[in-house]
Amino acid sequence: MHRKRILVTGGAGFLGSHLCDRLIAAGNEVICLDNFFTGSRDNIRHLLSHDLFDVVRHDVTQPIHLEVDEIYNLACPASPVHYQRDPVQTTKTSVHGAINVLDLARRLHVRVLQASTSEVYGDPEVHPQPESYWGKVNPTGFRSCYDEGKRCAETLFFDYNRQYQLEIKVARIFNTYGPRMQPDDGRVVSNFIVQALSGSPITIYGDGSQTRSFCYVSDLIDGLIRLMNTPEDVTGPINLGNPGEFTMLQLAELVVELTDSRSPIEFRPLPEDDPRQRQPEIERARTALGWAPSVALRDGLVETVSYFRSLLAQR
């Protein structure tokens, strides 16, 4: 059987590192490309000595010169804390990065998958969100560098598909959590767990009634790989996320229970353009990929709490 040589941009990140693990476990050769702006060598340290794994330190905003059989484009800061730190670079990573990845795929005549996001739906007026919904996004706000950057990247992928017949796959990723999240990334799951384990107040923005849907990382990676291996005419976009919907208050209370924490819950003002609801419609994933998440929130949180407990103990 032919061993694929697969490029994973953003391969040292939370999702990217888990994807590298799975691809190598399946017998593929993997090149992890990362500039380590938010990625971490700790996430891939266990792979550094593996014969099937290579690391290339590189920024996707610059042209890429590699020979590969398949490309997963996961390069981009994905939490508000990180992508708002350098919003111009965030937009460049989404747009210039997409162009460079697509040009590489076009030169090599290989299939390429774009890790898009549920943020393309903005603060949705349709609930749950199907792929046919075009979204409600502020083009000039603090979150726009990420939201609009990812929307433009989707446009580029479909234009390359139509104009150059490039084989593309587009996944819209909803909230994902699990081991290797960064403790300071500002995402709600890592925030709540770190606050609970350290005895700090658990901060909820808004009144706690806004909802999210949380997908465990192993389920998400399975969805990405299934999408990559669909027939050529399955381009997406396809939602990948867990349709189970929870309020922020429910999540906070569950984290307190699982950590046996005495942290109080504090309410703070809701940030600008923060979506009130977020829940994926996943019928397209069920039909085209035979995929649905299998890890319950409680079970995934147990694993994630264990990871953060160990991480904080080391520090």
Short mmCIF file of C-alpha atoms in Angstrom, two decimals, residues 24-270:
data_model
loop_
_atom_site.label_atom_id
_atom_site.label_comp_id
_atom_site.label_asym_id
_atom_site.label_seq_id
_atom_site.Cartn_x
_atom_site.Cartn_y
_atom_site.Cartn_z
CA ILE A 24 1.00 8.61 11.84
CA ALA A 25 -0.86 5.84 13.66
CA ALA A 26 -2.47 4.99 10.30
CA GLY A 27 1.00 4.58 8.77
CA ASN A 28 1.33 7.91 6.97
CA GLU A 29 4.40 10.13 6.81
CA VAL A 30 3.52 13.51 8.31
CA ILE A 31 5.13 16.93 7.90
CA CYS A 32 4.09 19.35 10.62
CA LEU A 33 4.42 22.96 9.44
CA ASP A 34 4.09 25.58 12.17
CA ASN A 35 5.50 29.01 13.07
CA PHE A 36 4.84 28.31 16.79
CA PHE A 37 2.90 31.53 17.32
CA THR A 38 0.27 29.56 19.22
CA GLY A 39 1.47 26.01 18.54
CA SER A 40 3.71 24.32 21.09
CA ARG A 41 6.60 21.88 20.84
CA ASP A 42 5.19 20.21 23.95
CA ASN A 43 2.22 19.07 21.85
CA ILE A 44 4.47 17.20 19.41
CA ARG A 45 7.45 16.34 21.63
CA HIS A 46 6.44 12.67 21.71
CA LEU A 47 6.59 12.59 17.90
CA LEU A 48 9.95 14.30 17.34
CA SER A 49 11.92 11.05 17.25
CA HIS A 50 9.35 9.19 15.14
CA ASP A 51 10.63 8.03 11.74
CA LEU A 52 7.41 9.12 10.02
CA PHE A 53 7.35 12.65 11.46
CA ASP A 54 9.10 15.86 10.42
CA VAL A 55 8.74 19.45 11.62
CA VAL A 56 9.18 22.49 9.40
CA ARG A 57 9.22 25.90 11.11
CA HIS A 58 7.49 28.13 8.61
CA ASP A 59 4.77 30.79 8.37
CA VAL A 60 1.96 29.97 5.94
CA THR A 61 1.80 33.61 4.88
CA GLN A 62 4.98 32.82 2.93
CA PRO A 63 5.04 30.45 -0.08
CA ILE A 64 5.46 26.77 0.76
CA HIS A 65 7.92 24.56 -1.15
CA LEU A 66 7.33 20.92 -0.21
CA GLU A 67 6.42 17.69 -1.98
CA VAL A 68 3.37 16.01 -0.43
CA ASP A 69 0.38 13.85 -1.36
CA GLU A 70 -2.29 15.57 0.77
CA ILE A 71 -2.72 18.78 2.77
CA TYR A 72 -4.69 19.66 5.91
CA ASN A 73 -4.70 23.44 6.46
CA LEU A 74 -5.16 24.06 10.19
CA ALA A 75 -2.85 27.08 10.50
CA CYS A 76 -4.50 30.00 12.30
CA PRO A 77 -4.88 31.22 15.89
CA ALA A 78 -8.34 30.02 16.94
CA SER A 79 -9.09 31.65 20.29
CA PRO A 80 -10.05 35.33 20.71
CA VAL A 81 -7.12 35.98 23.07
CA HIS A 82 -4.66 34.81 20.44
CA TYR A 83 -6.21 36.01 17.21
CA GLN A 84 -6.89 39.50 18.61
CA ARG A 85 -3.27 39.85 19.76
CA ASP A 86 -2.21 40.55 16.16
CA PRO A 87 -5.40 40.91 14.12
CA VAL A 88 -3.64 41.92 10.90
CA GLN A 89 -1.47 38.80 11.03
CA THR A 90 -4.56 36.72 11.80
CA THR A 91 -6.25 37.91 8.62
CA LYS A 92 -3.06 37.34 6.65
CA THR A 93 -2.80 33.81 8.04
CA SER A 94 -6.33 32.99 6.90
CA VAL A 95 -6.17 34.70 3.50
CA HIS A 96 -2.51 34.64 2.38
CA GLY A 97 -2.14 31.26 4.08
CA ALA A 98 -5.06 29.85 2.13
CA ILE A 99 -3.62 31.17 -1.13
CA ASN A 100 -0.20 29.62 -0.44
CA VAL A 101 -1.68 26.28 0.58
CA LEU A 102 -3.99 26.25 -2.45
CA ASP A 103 -1.15 27.17 -4.81
CA LEU A 104 0.91 24.31 -3.39
CA ALA A 105 -1.99 21.88 -3.83
CA ARG A 106 -2.56 23.13 -7.36
CA ARG A 107 1.11 22.69 -8.30
CA LEU A 108 1.18 19.18 -6.88
CA HIS A 109 -2.35 18.19 -8.03
CA VAL A 110 -3.24 17.01 -4.52
CA ARG A 111 -6.32 17.19 -2.32
CA VAL A 112 -6.48 19.92 0.34
CA LEU A 113 -8.73 20.33 3.39
CA GLN A 114 -9.51 23.67 4.98
CA ALA A 115 -10.24 23.82 8.71
CA SER A 116 -12.90 26.51 8.68
CA THR A 117 -15.00 27.45 11.67
CA SER A 118 -18.49 27.90 13.02
CA GLU A 119 -17.52 31.56 13.45
CA VAL A 120 -18.43 32.05 9.78
CA TYR A 121 -22.04 32.03 11.04
CA GLY A 122 -21.36 35.00 13.35
CA ASP A 123 -24.16 35.72 15.83
CA PRO A 124 -26.70 33.50 14.05
CA GLU A 125 -30.32 34.28 13.36
CA VAL A 126 -30.93 30.62 12.43
CA HIS A 127 -30.73 27.89 15.06
CA PRO A 128 -29.25 25.32 14.85
CA GLN A 129 -26.90 26.38 12.06
CA PRO A 130 -27.06 24.42 8.78
CA GLU A 131 -24.34 24.76 6.15
CA SER A 132 -26.83 26.56 3.89
CA TYR A 133 -27.02 29.50 6.32
CA TRP A 134 -24.83 32.42 5.19
CA GLY A 135 -24.36 33.92 8.63
CA LYS A 136 -24.59 37.28 10.38
CA VAL A 137 -21.05 38.61 10.79
CA ASN A 138 -19.76 42.05 11.74
CA PRO A 139 -17.05 42.92 9.17
CA THR A 140 -15.45 45.67 11.28
CA GLY A 141 -15.47 44.34 14.86
CA PHE A 142 -12.80 42.91 17.15
CA ARG A 143 -13.59 39.35 16.04
CA SER A 144 -13.68 40.21 12.33
CA CYS A 145 -10.03 39.38 11.68
CA TYR A 146 -10.84 35.73 12.39
CA ASP A 147 -14.48 35.53 11.27
CA GLU A 148 -14.02 37.33 7.96
CA GLY A 149 -10.58 35.83 7.37
CA LYS A 150 -12.06 32.35 7.56
CA ARG A 151 -15.00 33.35 5.36
CA CYS A 152 -12.60 34.68 2.72
CA ALA A 153 -10.54 31.48 2.95
CA GLU A 154 -13.68 29.46 2.16
CA THR A 155 -14.29 31.70 -0.86
CA LEU A 156 -10.76 31.07 -2.11
CA PHE A 157 -11.11 27.31 -1.70
CA PHE A 158 -14.30 27.17 -3.73
CA ASP A 159 -12.92 29.52 -6.39
CA TYR A 160 -9.82 27.32 -6.80
CA ASN A 161 -12.16 24.35 -7.08
CA ARG A 162 -14.29 25.99 -9.77
CA GLN A 163 -11.48 27.74 -11.68
CA TYR A 164 -8.72 25.11 -11.46
CA GLN A 165 -10.71 21.93 -10.66
CA LEU A 166 -8.69 21.55 -7.46
CA GLU A 167 -9.92 18.83 -5.09
CA ILE A 168 -11.01 20.62 -1.90
CA LYS A 169 -12.67 19.77 1.40
CA VAL A 170 -14.04 22.42 3.77
CA ALA A 171 -14.91 21.59 7.40
CA ARG A 172 -16.68 24.08 9.64
CA ILE A 173 -15.42 23.24 13.11
CA PHE A 174 -17.58 24.02 16.15
CA ASN A 175 -16.28 24.34 19.72
CA THR A 176 -13.78 21.54 20.36
CA TYR A 177 -12.03 20.71 23.62
CA GLY A 178 -9.66 18.17 25.13
CA PRO A 179 -6.05 17.60 26.21
CA ARG A 180 -3.40 19.97 24.77
CA MET A 181 -5.58 23.04 24.95
CA GLN A 182 -3.53 25.93 26.28
CA PRO A 183 -4.44 27.05 29.81
CA ASP A 184 -4.33 30.73 28.80
CA ASP A 185 -6.10 30.52 25.43
CA GLY A 186 -9.24 32.22 26.67
CA ARG A 187 -11.60 29.47 25.49
CA VAL A 188 -14.44 28.72 27.81
CA VAL A 189 -13.62 25.07 28.63
CA SER A 190 -9.96 25.72 29.45
CA ASN A 191 -10.87 28.94 31.30
CA PHE A 192 -13.41 27.23 33.54
CA ILE A 193 -11.21 24.21 34.29
CA VAL A 194 -8.09 26.24 35.10
CA GLN A 195 -10.09 28.63 37.27
CA ALA A 196 -11.77 25.77 39.10
CA LEU A 197 -8.52 23.87 39.72
CA SER A 198 -6.75 27.00 40.98
CA GLY A 199 -9.65 28.05 43.21
CA SER A 200 -10.18 31.30 41.30
CA PRO A 201 -13.65 32.66 40.54
CA ILE A 202 -15.18 31.12 37.43
CA THR A 203 -15.95 34.01 35.10
CA ILE A 204 -19.07 33.84 32.96
CA TYR A 205 -19.52 36.60 30.39
CA GLY A 206 -23.15 37.62 30.13
CA ASP A 207 -25.89 36.05 32.25
CA GLY A 208 -24.81 32.46 31.52
CA SER A 209 -27.77 31.70 29.26
CA GLN A 210 -25.80 31.84 25.99
CA THR A 211 -25.18 28.38 24.58
CA ARG A 212 -22.36 26.40 22.98
CA SER A 213 -21.96 22.86 21.70
CA PHE A 214 -18.80 21.03 22.73
CA CYS A 215 -17.11 18.34 20.65
CA TYR A 216 -14.34 16.18 22.14
CA VAL A 217 -11.12 16.31 20.15
CA SER A 218 -11.02 12.61 19.18
CA ASP A 219 -14.47 12.90 17.58
CA LEU A 220 -13.44 16.02 15.67
CA ILE A 221 -10.25 14.45 14.29
CA ASP A 222 -12.23 11.43 13.15
CA GLY A 223 -14.56 13.78 11.26
CA LEU A 224 -11.68 15.59 9.53
CA ILE A 225 -10.11 12.35 8.34
CA ARG A 226 -13.44 11.00 7.13
CA LEU A 227 -14.07 14.21 5.20
CA MET A 228 -10.63 14.10 3.58
CA ASN A 229 -11.32 10.58 2.34
CA THR A 230 -14.74 11.21 0.78
CA PRO A 231 -15.29 11.10 -3.00
CA GLU A 232 -14.11 14.08 -5.03
CA ASP A 233 -17.60 15.57 -5.40
CA VAL A 234 -17.99 15.93 -1.61
CA THR A 235 -16.42 19.36 -1.13
CA GLY A 236 -18.35 20.64 1.87
CA PRO A 237 -18.71 22.87 3.67
CA ILE A 238 -19.61 20.32 6.30
CA ASN A 239 -20.31 21.14 9.96
CA LEU A 240 -18.25 19.12 12.44
CA GLY A 241 -19.38 19.52 16.01
CA ASN A 242 -21.48 18.02 18.76
CA PRO A 243 -25.16 19.02 18.50
CA GLY A 244 -25.59 18.71 22.26
CA GLU A 245 -26.28 22.27 23.46
CA PHE A 246 -25.31 23.61 26.90
CA THR A 247 -25.55 27.01 28.55
CA MET A 248 -22.40 28.57 29.96
CA LEU A 249 -23.90 28.23 33.43
CA GLN A 250 -24.49 24.49 32.93
CA LEU A 251 -20.89 24.06 31.78
CA ALA A 252 -19.54 25.99 34.76
CA GLU A 253 -21.57 23.93 37.21
CA LEU A 254 -20.40 20.67 35.62
CA VAL A 255 -16.75 21.76 35.78
CA VAL A 256 -17.16 22.69 39.46
CA GLU A 257 -18.62 19.25 40.13
CA LEU A 258 -15.89 17.34 38.25
CA THR A 259 -13.04 19.29 39.85
CA ASP A 260 -14.60 19.26 43.32
CA SER A 261 -13.90 22.98 43.37
CA ARG A 262 -15.15 25.66 45.74
CA SER A 263 -14.69 28.41 43.15
CA PRO A 264 -17.53 30.93 43.10
CA ILE A 265 -19.15 31.92 39.80
CA GLU A 266 -18.79 35.57 38.75
CA PHE A 267 -20.75 37.25 35.97
CA ARG A 268 -19.13 39.86 33.74
CA PRO A 269 -20.30 41.95 30.75
CA LEU A 270 -20.66 40.09 27.46
#
